[in-house]
Coordinates of C-alpha atoms in Angstrom, one line a residue:
X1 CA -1.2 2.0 5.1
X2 CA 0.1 5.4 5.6
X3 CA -3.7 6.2 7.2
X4 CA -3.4 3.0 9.4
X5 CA -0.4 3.4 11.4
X6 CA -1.8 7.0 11.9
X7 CA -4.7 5.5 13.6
X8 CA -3.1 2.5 14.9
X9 CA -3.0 4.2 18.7
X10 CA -2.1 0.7 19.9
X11 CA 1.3 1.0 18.6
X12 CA 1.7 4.7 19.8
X13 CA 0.8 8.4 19.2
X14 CA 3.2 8.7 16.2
X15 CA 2.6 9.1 12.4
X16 CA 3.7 7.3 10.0
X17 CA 4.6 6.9 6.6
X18 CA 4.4 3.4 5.6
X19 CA 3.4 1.4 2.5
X20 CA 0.4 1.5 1.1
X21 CA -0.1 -1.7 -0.6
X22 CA -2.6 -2.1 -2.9
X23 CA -4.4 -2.3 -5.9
X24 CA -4.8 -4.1 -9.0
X25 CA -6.2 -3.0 -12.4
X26 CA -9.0 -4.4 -14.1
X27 CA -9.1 -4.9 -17.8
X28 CA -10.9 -2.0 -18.7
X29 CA -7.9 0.5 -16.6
X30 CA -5.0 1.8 -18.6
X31 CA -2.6 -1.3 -17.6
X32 CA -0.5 -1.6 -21.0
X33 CA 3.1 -0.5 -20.9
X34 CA 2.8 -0.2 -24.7
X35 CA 5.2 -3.7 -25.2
X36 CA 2.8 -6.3 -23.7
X37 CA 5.7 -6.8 -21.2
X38 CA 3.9 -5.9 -18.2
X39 CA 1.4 -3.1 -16.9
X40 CA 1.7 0.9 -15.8
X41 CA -1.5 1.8 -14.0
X42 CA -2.9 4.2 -11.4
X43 CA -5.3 3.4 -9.0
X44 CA -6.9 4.5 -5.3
X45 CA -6.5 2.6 -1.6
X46 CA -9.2 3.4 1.0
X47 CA -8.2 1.5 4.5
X48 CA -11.5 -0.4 5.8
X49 CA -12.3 -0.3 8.9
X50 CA -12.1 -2.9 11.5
X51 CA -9.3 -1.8 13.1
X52 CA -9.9 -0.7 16.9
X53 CA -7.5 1.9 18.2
X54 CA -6.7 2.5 21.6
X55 CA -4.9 6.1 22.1
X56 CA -1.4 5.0 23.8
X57 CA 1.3 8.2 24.2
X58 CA 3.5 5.2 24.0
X59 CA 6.7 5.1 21.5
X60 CA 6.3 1.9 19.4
X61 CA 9.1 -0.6 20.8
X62 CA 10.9 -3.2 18.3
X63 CA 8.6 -6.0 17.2
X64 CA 5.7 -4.0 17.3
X65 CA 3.3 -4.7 14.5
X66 CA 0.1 -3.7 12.8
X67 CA -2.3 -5.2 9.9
X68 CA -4.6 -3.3 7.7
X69 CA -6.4 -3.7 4.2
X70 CA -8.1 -1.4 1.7
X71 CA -10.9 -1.7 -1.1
X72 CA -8.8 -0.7 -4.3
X73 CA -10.4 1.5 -6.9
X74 CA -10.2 2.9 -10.2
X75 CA -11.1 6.4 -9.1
X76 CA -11.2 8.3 -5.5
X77 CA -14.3 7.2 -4.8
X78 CA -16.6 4.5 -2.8
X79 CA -19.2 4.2 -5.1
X80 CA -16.9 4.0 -8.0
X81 CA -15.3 0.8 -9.7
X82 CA -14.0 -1.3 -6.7
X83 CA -11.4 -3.3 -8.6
X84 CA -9.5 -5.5 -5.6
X85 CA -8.9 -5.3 -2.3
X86 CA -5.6 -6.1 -0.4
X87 CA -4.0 -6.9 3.2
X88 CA -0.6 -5.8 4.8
X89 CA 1.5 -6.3 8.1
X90 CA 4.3 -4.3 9.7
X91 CA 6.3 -4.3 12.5
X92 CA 8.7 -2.4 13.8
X93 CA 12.4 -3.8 13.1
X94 CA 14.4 -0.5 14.6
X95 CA 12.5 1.7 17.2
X96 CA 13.8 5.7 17.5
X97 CA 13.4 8.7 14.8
X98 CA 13.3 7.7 12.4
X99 CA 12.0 4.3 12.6
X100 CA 11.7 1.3 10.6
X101 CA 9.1 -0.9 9.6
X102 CA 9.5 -3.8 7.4
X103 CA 6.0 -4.5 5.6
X104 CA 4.5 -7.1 3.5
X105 CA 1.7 -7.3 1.7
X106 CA -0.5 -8.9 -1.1
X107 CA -2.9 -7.4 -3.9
X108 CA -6.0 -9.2 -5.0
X109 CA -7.5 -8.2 -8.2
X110 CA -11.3 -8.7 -9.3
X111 CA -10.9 -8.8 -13.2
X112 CA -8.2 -8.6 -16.6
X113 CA -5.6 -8.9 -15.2
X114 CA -5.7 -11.5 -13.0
X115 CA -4.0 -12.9 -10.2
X116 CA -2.7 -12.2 -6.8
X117 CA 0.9 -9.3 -6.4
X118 CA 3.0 -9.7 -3.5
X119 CA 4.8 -6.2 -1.9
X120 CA 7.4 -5.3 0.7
X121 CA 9.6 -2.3 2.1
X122 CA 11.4 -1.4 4.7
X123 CA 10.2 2.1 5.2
X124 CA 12.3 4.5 7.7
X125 CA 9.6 6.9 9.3
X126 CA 9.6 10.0 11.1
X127 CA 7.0 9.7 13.7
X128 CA 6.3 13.2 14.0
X129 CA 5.9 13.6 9.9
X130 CA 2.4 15.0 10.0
X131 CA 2.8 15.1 6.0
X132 CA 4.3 11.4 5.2
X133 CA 6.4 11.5 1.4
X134 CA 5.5 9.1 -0.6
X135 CA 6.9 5.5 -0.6
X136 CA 8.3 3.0 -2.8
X137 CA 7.4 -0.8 -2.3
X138 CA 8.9 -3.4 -4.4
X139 CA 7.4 -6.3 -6.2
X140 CA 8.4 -9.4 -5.3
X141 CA 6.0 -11.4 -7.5
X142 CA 2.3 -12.7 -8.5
X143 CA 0.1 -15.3 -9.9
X144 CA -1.9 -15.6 -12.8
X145 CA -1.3 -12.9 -15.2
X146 CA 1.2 -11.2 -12.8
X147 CA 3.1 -14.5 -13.2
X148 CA 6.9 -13.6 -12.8
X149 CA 6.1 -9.9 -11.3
X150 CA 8.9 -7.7 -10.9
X151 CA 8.8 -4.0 -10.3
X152 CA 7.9 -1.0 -7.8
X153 CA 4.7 0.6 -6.9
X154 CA 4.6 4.7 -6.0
X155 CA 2.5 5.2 -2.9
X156 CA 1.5 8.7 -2.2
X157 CA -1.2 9.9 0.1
X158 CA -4.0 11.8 -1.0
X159 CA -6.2 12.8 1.8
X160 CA -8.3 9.8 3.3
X161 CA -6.6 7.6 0.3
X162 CA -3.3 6.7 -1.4
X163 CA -2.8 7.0 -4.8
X164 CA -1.0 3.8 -6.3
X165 CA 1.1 4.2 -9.3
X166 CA 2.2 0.4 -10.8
X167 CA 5.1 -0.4 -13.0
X168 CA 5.3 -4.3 -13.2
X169 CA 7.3 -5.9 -15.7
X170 CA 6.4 -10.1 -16.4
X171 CA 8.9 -10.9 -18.4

């Protein structure tokens, strides 16, 4: 999400460092907190395209929004293990430096584990942050095996992807 806004013109010429939500691990990915309470994984986002951009200088004003989704994978890189996919929205809820977007957002996975994870944040961002920190999104809940979700998800940008570290509890 992080790469999106960036090239999200439409909602203005500043960066941003949003959410990236995404990704879900398959059965064969460490995903085992140990207590067969829930799962600690790592995985990789990479934002699809089909987004079109136009290069507006101007700022983003409140209720300004975007969508995006990425292919998920177990390593950085597109002919690897593609193990989900997922789709987001922001908008903008307070305009200025920083600003804020509230996002939400929901992981699809393709194997063990199973099921659907829903995400949100409100992320404050500086739009002139060439070199967004990383974020933390909260989930808010699942299906299937993450039935009863709870926990956070580390987003951290790593070039052209984000690097997603999951802690979900399910019980």
């Amino acid at each position: 999400m992080i790469r999106s806004f960036r090239r999200t013109g439409a909602l203005g010429a500043c960066t941003v460092a949003v959410l990236a939500l995404g990704t879900v691990a398959p059965a064969q990915a460490s995903a085992d907190t140990g207590n067969g309470n829930g799962f600690e994984f790592t995985l990789y986002a990479k934002e699809v395209q089909g987004m079109t951009a136009s290069q507006s200088a101007q700022a983003p004003k409140l209720g300004d929004s975007f969508a995006f989704a990425d292919d998920l994978y177990k390593t950085k890189d597109v002919n690897g293990d593609k193990v989900g996919r997922d789709g987001a929205s922001c908008v903008v809820v307070r305009p200025g430096n920083p600003m804020d977007l509230q996002c939400t957002g929901t992981v699809v996975l393709n194997g063990g584990p199973g099921g659907q994870l829903a995400l949100q944040a409100l992320t404050s961002v500086n739009p002139n942050d060439q070199a967004p920190p990383a974020a933390d999104i909260a989930v808010t809940g699942g299906t299937g095996d993450f039935k009863n979700a709870r926990g956070w998800v580390r987003s951290t940008p790593d070039g052209d992807w984000s690097r997603m570290e999951f802690h979900i509890a399910t019980r």
